[in-house]
XYZ file of C-alpha atoms in Angstrom:
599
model
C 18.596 13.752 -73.579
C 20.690 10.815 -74.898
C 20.874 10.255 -78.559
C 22.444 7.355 -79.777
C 22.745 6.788 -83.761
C 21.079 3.107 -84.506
C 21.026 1.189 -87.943
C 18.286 -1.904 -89.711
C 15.416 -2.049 -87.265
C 15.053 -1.563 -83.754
C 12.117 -2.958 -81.650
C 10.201 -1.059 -78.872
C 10.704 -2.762 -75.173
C 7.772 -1.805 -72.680
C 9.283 -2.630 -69.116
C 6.719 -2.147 -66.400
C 5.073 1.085 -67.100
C 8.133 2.879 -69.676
C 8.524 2.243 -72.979
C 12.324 2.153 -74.224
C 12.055 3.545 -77.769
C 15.181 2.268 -80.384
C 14.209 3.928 -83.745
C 16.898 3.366 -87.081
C 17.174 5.169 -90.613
C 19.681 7.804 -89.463
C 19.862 9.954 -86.781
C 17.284 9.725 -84.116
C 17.312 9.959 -80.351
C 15.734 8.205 -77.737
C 12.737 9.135 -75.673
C 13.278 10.628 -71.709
C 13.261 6.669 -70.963
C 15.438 5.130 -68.521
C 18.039 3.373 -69.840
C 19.050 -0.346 -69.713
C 16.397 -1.368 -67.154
C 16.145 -5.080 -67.671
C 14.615 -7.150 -64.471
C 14.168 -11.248 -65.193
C 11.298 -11.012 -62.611
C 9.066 -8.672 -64.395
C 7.305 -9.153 -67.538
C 8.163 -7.363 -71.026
C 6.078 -6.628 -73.847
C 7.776 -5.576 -77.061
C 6.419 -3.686 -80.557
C 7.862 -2.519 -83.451
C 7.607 1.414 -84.564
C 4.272 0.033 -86.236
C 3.008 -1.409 -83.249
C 3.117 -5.095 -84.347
C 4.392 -7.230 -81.851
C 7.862 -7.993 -82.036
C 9.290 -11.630 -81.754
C 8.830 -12.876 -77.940
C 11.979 -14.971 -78.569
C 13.923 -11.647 -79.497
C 12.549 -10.479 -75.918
C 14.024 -13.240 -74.274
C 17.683 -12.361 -75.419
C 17.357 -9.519 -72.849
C 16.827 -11.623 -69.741
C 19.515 -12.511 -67.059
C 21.747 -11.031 -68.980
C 24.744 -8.713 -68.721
C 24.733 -7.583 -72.340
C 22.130 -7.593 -74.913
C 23.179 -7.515 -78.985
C 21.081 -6.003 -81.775
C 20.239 -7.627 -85.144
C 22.522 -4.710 -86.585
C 25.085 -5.849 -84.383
C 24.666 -3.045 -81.552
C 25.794 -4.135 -78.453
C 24.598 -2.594 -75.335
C 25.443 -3.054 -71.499
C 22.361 -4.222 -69.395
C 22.668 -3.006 -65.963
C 20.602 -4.578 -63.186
C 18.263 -2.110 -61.290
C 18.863 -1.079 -57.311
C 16.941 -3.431 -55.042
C 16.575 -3.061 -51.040
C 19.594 -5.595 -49.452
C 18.725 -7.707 -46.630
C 20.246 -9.584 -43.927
C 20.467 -13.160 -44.616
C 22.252 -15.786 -42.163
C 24.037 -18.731 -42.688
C 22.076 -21.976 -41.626
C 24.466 -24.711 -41.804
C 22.620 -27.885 -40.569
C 19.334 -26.776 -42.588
C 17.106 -26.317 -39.558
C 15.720 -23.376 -39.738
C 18.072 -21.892 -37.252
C 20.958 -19.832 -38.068
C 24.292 -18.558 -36.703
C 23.473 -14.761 -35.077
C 25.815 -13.132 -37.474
C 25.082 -12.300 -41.117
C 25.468 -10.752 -44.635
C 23.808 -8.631 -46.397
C 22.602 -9.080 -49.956
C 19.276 -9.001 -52.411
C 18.911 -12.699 -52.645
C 20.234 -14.982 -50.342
C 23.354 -16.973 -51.699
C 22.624 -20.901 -50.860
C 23.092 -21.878 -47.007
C 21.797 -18.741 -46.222
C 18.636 -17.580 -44.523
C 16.946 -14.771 -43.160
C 14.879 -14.310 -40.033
C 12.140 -12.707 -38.772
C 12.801 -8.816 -37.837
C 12.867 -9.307 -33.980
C 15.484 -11.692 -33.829
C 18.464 -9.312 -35.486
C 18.367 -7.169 -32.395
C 18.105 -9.730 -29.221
C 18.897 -13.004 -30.701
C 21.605 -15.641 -29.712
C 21.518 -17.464 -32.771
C 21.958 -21.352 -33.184
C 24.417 -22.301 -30.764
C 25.374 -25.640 -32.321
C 25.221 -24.858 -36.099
C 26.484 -28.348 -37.052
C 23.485 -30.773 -34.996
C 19.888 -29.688 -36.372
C 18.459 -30.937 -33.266
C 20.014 -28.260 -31.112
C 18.513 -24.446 -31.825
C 16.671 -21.412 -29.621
C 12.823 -23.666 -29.774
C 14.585 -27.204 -29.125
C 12.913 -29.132 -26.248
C 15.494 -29.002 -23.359
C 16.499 -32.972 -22.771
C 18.236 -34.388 -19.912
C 21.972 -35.075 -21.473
C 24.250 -32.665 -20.115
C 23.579 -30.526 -23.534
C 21.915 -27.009 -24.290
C 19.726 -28.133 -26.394
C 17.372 -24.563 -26.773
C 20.915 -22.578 -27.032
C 19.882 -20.659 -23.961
C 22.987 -20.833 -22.432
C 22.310 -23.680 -19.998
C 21.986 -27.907 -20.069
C 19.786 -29.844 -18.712
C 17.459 -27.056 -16.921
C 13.969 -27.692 -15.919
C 14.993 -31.102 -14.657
C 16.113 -31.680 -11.054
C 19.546 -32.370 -10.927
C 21.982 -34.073 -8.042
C 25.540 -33.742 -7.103
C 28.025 -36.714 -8.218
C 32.033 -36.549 -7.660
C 34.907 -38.536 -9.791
C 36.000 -41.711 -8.335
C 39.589 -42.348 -9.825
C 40.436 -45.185 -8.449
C 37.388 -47.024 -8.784
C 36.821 -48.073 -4.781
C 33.111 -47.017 -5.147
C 34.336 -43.365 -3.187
C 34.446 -40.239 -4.308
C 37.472 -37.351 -4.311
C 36.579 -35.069 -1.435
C 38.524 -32.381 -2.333
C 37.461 -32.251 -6.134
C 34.416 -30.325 -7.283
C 30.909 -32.036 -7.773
C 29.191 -32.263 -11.071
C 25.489 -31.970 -11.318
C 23.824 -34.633 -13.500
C 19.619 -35.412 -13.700
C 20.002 -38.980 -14.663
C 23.028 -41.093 -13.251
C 26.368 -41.016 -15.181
C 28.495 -43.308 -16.826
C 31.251 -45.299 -14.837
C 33.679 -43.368 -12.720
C 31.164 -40.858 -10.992
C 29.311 -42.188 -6.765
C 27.178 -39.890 -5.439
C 29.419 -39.706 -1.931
C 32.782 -38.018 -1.696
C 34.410 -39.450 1.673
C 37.645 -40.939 -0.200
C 40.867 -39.418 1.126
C 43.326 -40.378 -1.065
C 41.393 -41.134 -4.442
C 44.463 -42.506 -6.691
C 44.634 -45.610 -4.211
C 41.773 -48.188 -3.685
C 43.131 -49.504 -0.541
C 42.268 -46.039 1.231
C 38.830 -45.285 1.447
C 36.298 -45.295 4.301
C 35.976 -49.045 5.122
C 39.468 -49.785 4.910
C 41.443 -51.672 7.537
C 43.125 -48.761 9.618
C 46.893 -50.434 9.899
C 50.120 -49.219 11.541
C 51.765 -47.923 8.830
C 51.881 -44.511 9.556
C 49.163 -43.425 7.170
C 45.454 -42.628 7.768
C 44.371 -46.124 5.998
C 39.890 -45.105 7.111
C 39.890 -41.622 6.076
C 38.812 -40.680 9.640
C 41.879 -38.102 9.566
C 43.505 -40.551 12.319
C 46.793 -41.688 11.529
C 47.320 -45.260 13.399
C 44.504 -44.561 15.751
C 44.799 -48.567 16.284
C 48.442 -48.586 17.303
C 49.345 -46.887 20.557
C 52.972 -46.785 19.486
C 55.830 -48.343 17.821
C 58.281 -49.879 19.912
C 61.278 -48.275 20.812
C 59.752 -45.115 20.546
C 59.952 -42.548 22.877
C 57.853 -39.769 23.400
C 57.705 -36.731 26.283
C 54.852 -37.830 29.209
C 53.238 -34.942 31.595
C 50.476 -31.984 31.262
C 53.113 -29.491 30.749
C 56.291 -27.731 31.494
C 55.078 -24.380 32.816
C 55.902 -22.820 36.231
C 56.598 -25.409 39.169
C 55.914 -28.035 36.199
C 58.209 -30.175 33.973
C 58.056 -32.907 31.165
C 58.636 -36.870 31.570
C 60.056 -39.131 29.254
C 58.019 -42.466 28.502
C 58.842 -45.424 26.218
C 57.360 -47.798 23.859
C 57.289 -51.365 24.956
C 55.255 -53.997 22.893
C 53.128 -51.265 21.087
C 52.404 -49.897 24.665
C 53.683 -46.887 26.074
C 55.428 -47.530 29.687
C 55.747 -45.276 32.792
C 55.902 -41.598 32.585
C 59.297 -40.781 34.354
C 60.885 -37.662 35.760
C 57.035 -35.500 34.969
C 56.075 -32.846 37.185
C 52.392 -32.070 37.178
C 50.112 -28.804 38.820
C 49.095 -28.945 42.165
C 46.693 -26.427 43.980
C 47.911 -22.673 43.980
C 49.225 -21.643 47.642
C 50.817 -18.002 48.609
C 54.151 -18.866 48.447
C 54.852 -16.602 45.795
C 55.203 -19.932 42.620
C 53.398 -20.841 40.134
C 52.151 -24.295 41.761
C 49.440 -24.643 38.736
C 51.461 -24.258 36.055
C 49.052 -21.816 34.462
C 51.826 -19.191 34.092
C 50.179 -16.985 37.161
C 51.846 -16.587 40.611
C 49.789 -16.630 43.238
C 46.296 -15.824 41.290
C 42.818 -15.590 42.890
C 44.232 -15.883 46.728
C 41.922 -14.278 49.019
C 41.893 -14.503 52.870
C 38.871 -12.871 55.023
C 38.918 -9.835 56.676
C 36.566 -7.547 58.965
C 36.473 -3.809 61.251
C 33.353 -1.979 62.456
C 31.834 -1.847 59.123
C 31.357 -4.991 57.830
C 33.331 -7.708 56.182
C 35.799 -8.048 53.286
C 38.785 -9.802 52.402
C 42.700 -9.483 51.796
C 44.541 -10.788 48.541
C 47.765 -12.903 48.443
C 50.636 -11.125 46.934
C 54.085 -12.200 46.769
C 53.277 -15.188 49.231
C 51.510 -12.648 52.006
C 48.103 -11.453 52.166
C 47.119 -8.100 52.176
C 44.757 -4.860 51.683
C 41.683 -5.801 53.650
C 38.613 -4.914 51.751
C 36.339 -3.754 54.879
C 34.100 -0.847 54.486
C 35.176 2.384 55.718
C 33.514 5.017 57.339
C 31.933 7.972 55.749
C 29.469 10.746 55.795
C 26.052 9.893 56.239
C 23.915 11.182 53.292
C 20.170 9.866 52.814
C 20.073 6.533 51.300
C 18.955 4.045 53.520
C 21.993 2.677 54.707
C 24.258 3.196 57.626
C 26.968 5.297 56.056
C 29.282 6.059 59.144
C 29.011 2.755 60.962
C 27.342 4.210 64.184
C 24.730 1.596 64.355
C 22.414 4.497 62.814
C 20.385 4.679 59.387
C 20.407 8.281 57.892
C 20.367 9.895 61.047
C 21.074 13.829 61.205
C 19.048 14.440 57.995
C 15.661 16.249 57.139
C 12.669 14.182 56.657
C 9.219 15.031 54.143
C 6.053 13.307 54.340
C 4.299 12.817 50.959
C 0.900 11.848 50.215
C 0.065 9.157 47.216
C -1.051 11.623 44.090
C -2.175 9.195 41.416
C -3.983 12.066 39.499
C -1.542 14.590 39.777
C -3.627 17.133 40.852
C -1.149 18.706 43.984
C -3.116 16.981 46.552
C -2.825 13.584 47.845
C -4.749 10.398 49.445
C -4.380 9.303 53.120
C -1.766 6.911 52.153
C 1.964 8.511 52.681
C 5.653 8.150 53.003
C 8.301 9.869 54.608
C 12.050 10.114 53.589
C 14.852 12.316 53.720
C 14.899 12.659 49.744
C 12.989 15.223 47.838
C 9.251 14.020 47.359
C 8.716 11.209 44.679
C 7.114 11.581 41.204
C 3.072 10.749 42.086
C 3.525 12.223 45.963
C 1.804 16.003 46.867
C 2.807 17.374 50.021
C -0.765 17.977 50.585
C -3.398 15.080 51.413
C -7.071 15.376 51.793
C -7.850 14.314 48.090
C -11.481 12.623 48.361
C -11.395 11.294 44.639
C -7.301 10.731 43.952
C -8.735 9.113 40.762
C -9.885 12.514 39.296
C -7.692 15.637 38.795
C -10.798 18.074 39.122
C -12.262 16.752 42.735
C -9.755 17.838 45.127
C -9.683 20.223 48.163
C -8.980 23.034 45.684
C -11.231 22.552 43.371
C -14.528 24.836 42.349
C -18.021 23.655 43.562
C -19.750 22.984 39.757
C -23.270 21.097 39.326
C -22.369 17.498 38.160
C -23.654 15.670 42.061
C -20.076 15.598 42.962
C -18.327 16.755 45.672
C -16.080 18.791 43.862
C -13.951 20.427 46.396
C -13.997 17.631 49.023
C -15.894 19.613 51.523
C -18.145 16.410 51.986
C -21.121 18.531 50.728
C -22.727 18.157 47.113
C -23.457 20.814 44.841
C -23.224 23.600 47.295
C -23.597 27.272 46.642
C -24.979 26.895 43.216
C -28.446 27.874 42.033
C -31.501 25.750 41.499
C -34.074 25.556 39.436
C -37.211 23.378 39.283
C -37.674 20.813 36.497
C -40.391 18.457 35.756
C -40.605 15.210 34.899
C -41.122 13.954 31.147
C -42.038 10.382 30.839
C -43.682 10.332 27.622
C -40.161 12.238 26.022
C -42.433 14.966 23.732
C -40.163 17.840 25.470
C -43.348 19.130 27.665
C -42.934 18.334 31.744
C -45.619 17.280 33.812
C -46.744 19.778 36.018
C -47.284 17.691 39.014
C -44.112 15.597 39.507
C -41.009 18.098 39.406
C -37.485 18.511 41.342
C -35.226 21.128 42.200
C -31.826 20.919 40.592
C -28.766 22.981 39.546
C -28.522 21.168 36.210
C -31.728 19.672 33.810
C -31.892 15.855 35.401
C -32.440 13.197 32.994
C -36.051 12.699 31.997
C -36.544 16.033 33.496
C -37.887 19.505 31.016
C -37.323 23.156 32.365
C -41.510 23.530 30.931
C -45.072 22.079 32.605
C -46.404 21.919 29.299
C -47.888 18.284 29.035
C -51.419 17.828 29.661
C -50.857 14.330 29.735
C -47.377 12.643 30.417
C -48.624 9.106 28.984
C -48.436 10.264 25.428
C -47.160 13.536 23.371
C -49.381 15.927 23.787
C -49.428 19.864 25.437
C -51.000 22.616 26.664
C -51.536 25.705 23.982
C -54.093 28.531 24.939
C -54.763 26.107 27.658
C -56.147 23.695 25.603
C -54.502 19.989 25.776
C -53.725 19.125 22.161
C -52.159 15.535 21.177
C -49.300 15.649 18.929
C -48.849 13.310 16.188
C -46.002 12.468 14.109
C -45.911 14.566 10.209
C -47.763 12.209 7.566
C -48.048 13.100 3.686
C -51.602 15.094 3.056
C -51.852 16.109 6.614
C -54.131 19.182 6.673
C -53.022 22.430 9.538
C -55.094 25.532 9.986
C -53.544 28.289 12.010
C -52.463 26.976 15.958
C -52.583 23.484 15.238
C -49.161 21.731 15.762
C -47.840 18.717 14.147
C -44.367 16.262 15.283
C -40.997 15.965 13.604
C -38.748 13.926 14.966
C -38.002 14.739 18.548
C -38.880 18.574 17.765
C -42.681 19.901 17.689
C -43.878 22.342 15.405
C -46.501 25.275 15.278
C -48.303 26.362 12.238
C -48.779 30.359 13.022
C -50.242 31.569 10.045
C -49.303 32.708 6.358
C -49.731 36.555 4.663
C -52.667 36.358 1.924
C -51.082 35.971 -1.485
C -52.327 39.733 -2.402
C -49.366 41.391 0.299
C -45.951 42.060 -0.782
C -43.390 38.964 -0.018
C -45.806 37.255 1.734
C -44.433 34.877 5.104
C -45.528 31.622 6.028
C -44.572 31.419 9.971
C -43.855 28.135 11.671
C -42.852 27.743 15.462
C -40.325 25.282 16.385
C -42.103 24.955 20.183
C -39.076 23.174 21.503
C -36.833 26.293 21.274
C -39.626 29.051 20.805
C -37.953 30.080 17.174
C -40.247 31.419 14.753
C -39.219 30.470 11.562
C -40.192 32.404 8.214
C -40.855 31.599 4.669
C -41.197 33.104 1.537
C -44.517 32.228 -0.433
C -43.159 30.341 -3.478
C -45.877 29.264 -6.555
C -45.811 25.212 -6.955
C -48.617 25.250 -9.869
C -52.008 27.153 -8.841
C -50.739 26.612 -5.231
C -49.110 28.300 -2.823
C -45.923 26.672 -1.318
C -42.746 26.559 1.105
C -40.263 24.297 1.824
C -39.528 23.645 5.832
C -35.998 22.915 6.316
C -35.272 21.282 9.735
C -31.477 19.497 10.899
C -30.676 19.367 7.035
C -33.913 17.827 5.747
C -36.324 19.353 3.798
C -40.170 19.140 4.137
C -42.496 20.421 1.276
C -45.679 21.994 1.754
C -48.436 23.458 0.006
C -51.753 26.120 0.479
C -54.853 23.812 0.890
C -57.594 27.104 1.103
C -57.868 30.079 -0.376
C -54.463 32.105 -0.427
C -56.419 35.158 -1.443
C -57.152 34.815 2.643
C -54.648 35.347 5.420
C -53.524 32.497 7.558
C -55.145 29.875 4.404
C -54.450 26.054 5.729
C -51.094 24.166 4.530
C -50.892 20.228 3.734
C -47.519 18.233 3.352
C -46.933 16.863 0.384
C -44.652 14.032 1.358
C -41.978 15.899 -1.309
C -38.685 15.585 0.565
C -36.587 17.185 -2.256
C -35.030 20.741 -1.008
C -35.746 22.657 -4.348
C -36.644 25.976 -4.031
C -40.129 26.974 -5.142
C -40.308 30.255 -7.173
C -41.192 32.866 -5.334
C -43.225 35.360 -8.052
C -46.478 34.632 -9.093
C -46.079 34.519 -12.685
C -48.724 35.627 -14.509
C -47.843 35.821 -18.046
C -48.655 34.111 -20.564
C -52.334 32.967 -19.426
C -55.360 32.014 -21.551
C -58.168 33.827 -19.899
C -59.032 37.363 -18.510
C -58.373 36.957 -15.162
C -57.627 33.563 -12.946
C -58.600 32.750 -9.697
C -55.896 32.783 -7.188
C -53.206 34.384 -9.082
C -51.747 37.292 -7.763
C -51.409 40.368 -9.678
C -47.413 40.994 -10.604
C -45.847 43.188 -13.306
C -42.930 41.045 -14.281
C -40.766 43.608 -15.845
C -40.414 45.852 -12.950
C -40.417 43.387 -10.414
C -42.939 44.636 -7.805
C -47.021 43.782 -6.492
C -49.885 45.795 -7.764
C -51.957 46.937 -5.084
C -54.966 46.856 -7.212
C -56.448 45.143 -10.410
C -53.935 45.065 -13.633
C -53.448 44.715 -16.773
C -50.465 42.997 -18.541
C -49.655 42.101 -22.207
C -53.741 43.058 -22.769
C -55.293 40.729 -20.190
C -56.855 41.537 -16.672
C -55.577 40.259 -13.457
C -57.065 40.243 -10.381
C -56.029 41.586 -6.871
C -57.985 39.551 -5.062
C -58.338 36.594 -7.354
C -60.706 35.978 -10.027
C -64.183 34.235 -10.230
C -65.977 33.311 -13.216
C -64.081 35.536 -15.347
C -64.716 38.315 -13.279
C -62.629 40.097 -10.697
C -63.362 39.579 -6.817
């Protein structure tokens, strides 16, 4: 608590949301008020201890300033409050642009500005703080400046090579370094650099070439004019090596004269000198040379020719080639026929080789292959039906069994009793059954009865023995349990393959109903008679979907006494009546229901 004794009157300052309370008349203290909070940016109110509102000039003594005095005479220090210090930057040429590096303060001092948040991390700052034309978002001009303070001038625009030309002969220094410009520079600058000497103008390209012992055209010829300078001599010849020797020739009216005293190469002989003057003796001499073997040839050394080349003799080994010189090609050693094997089966064709080497890669020492294309046809090979001569005995299918087969033009699977063949394999367009009554369209014998087949179409009625088409397969219906047995079957044929195929009796409805599932599809049919009978009629429904039918006859839950067609079936243990029941106080029927009473 601070307690301060005040004298005469003392207003009360509001600031913000406080109150500052200075009371007088002897000792009083001073409310759990901040102290000396004075801000020239917010607004004050001010009241005496009566609450009538003080003088709004006497408020005005406390703003901006470091001190404030009382009408008593009570002076008291004013202390500004914290405030958050921020970066500010110093903007010299007023563009908006400032230097990268700052200060920190509450208010920025004059010059200075601040900048948005991103650019005090990855910022370059005004790189010419002195021009307010050049900062980070100038436009980038062609004038050899950085304008956008991105570290390069003049980019964006195509720029071309110039070099200094010092002495002003309209060529430039080639040995200084170019300097790129995008529009052309002042004076002093050619776009060529061919000048050899560029602190004299009478050297350049197109100068006079004179003989003066400097290179006058830059073609880095010194007095290519000038053949010489008379009274000059200079050594004549191609060289002094070996048999060889300089000449001495002299300069006569800018022309050089004879060569005298020079001796120059002539042809190499073997006379043991260098006659070439190459700095070899004797080099690449050869002389020919012969005995029983063949040619070859002797080499000059030391001015005489020797070590003859020729062949030798040796021991004859097998490689086509006359080894001891006896007139005689591999003679003495063991020859092999082999026979061409281009299937690699161990036996070969009738075309062969023989040589003294071991047999070849794609050779058999066997031959009597009679398909060399095919490594299972060969001499030993098994006989197998496929109308091949399998083991090139120049007979076809021998030893095998055979069966007879008859022929099945229409393609329903059923052969035609009067056109058949005996084969050891099912021929094409042939069926191991005489089934077909008639081989012009799908049809076949059942019970001996010819019945036509036709394709599976949606409401398609079948009673017991009559068959119906799906796909390429052929299909018996052979009956169906009444709905009154225990898991009752619904039995189709597949006549193809002679598999019987069973279903459970599912409910779809009031109807009976299985789902045929064939190759992955799924065919749906339902009873279309009385399934109190055995063997009632079934009709597709054209319902392709493969979900399962239930397969209880529920029978809870119904309206009336009895139903017709509903089986009887306790559903809480699961198993068929065998006579009329009862369940949840209603009467089923075993045998179905009609007209409220049971059958």
């Amino acid at each position: 608590m601070l307690e301060k004794l005040l004298r005469s009157f003392a207003p009360v300052v509001k600031i913000s949301a406080l109150v500052y309370t200075l009371s007088g008349c002897g000792n009083s203290e001073l409310s759990n008020t901040p102290k000396n909070i004075i801000n020239p940016d917010s607004t004050y109110e001010a009241t005496d201890l009566s609450g009538n509102e003080a003088d709004a000039g006497r408020i005005d003594e406390f703003v901006g300033k470091d001190e404030v005095t009382y009408q008593d005479g009570f002076s008291e220090e004013i202390i500004e409050p914290a405030c958050e210090k921020k970066k500010f930057y110093w903007d010299g040429d007023e563009d908006g642009f400032p230097i990268k590096y700052g200060i920190e303060a509450c208010n920025p001092p004059g010059g200075y500005i601040s900048v948005p948040d991103p650019w005090n991390e990855d910022w370059n700052g005004d790189c010419n703080d002195s021009n307010d034309k050049i900062h980070p978002f100038a436009k980038e001009t062609c004038n050899g400046i950085d304008d956008n303070c991105n570290g390069n001038a003049d980019e964006g625009f195509l720029r071309f090579p110039w070099h200094k030309d010092n002495d002003g002969d309209g060529f430039g220094n080639s040995g200084g370094l170019e300097k790129l410009f995008c529009n052309e520079p002042t004076k002093g600058y050619v776009k060529n650099k061919d000048d050899c000497n560029d602190n004299n103008s009478y050297l350049n390209p197109v100068a006079l070439e004179l003989c003066n012992g400097i290179d006058d055209n830059c073609d880095n010829n010194v007095d290519e004019t000038c053949e010489c300078i008379d009274g000059t001599t200079q050594k004549c010849g191609l060289t002094d090596g070996g048999e060889c020797g300089y000449g001495v020739q002299k300069c006569v009216e800018g022309t050089w004269g004879e060569c005298k005293g020079a001796i120059n190469p002539v042809e190499e002989e073997c006379d043991g000198l260098d006659n070439n003057c190459n700095g070899l003796t004797d080099e690449n001499l050869t002389q020919d040379c012969s005995n029983q073997c063949g040619p070859g040839d002797k080499t000059c050394v030391n001015g005489s020719y020797v070590n003859c080349t020729a062949p030798k003799p040796k021991e004859e080994i097998c490689n086509g080639e006359d080894d001891n010189c006896n007139g005689a090609i591999d003679e003495g050693l063991v020859f092999t026929t082999g026979y061409k094997d281009a299937d690699s089966d161990g036996f070969g064709s009738s075309t062969f080789k023989v040589d003294c080497k071991e047999l070849e890669e794609g050779y058999a020492p066997k031959s009597g292959d009679c398909n060399d294309n095919d490594k299972y046809i060969n001499p030993g090979a098994v006989e197998v039906c496929d109308g091949l001569d399998n083991n090139c005995n120049s007979s076809v299918d021998e030893g095998l069994p055979f069966s007879k087969f008859y022929e099945d033009v229409d393609g329903d699977g059923f052969g035609n009793p009067d056109v058949f063949m005996f084969d050891c394999g099912k021929p094409e367009g042939f069926i191991d059954n005489k089934l077909d009554c008639d081989d012009s369209f799908a049809s076949y014998y059942i019970n001996g009865v010819c019945k036509e087949l036709s394709a599976l179409a949606c409401n398609d009625i079948f009673s017991k023995g009559e068959i119906f088409g799906l796909d390429s397969q052929i299909f018996e219906y052979k009956g169906a349990d009444k709905s009154t047995k225990s898991s009752p079957k619904i039995k189709i044929k597949s006549v193809n393959t002679g598999e019987t195929l069973e279903y459970a009796v599912g409910m779809c409805e009031d109807k009976a109903c299985f789902t045929l599932k064939w190759q992955g599809e799924c065919y749906k049919f339902v009873s279309a008679s009385n399934i109190n009978l055995d063997d009632f009629d079934i009709m597709f429904t054209c319902d392709l979907s493969c979900e399962e039918p239930t397969d209880e006859y529920a029978v809870q839950n119904k309206t009336s006494d009895c139903t017709e067609g509903w089986k009887c079936f306790d559903t809480i243990y699961k198993v068929f009546q065998e006579s009329n029941c009862q369940l949840q106080g209603k009467t089923y029927c075993l045998n179905g229901c009609l007209k409220g009473q049971c059958q």
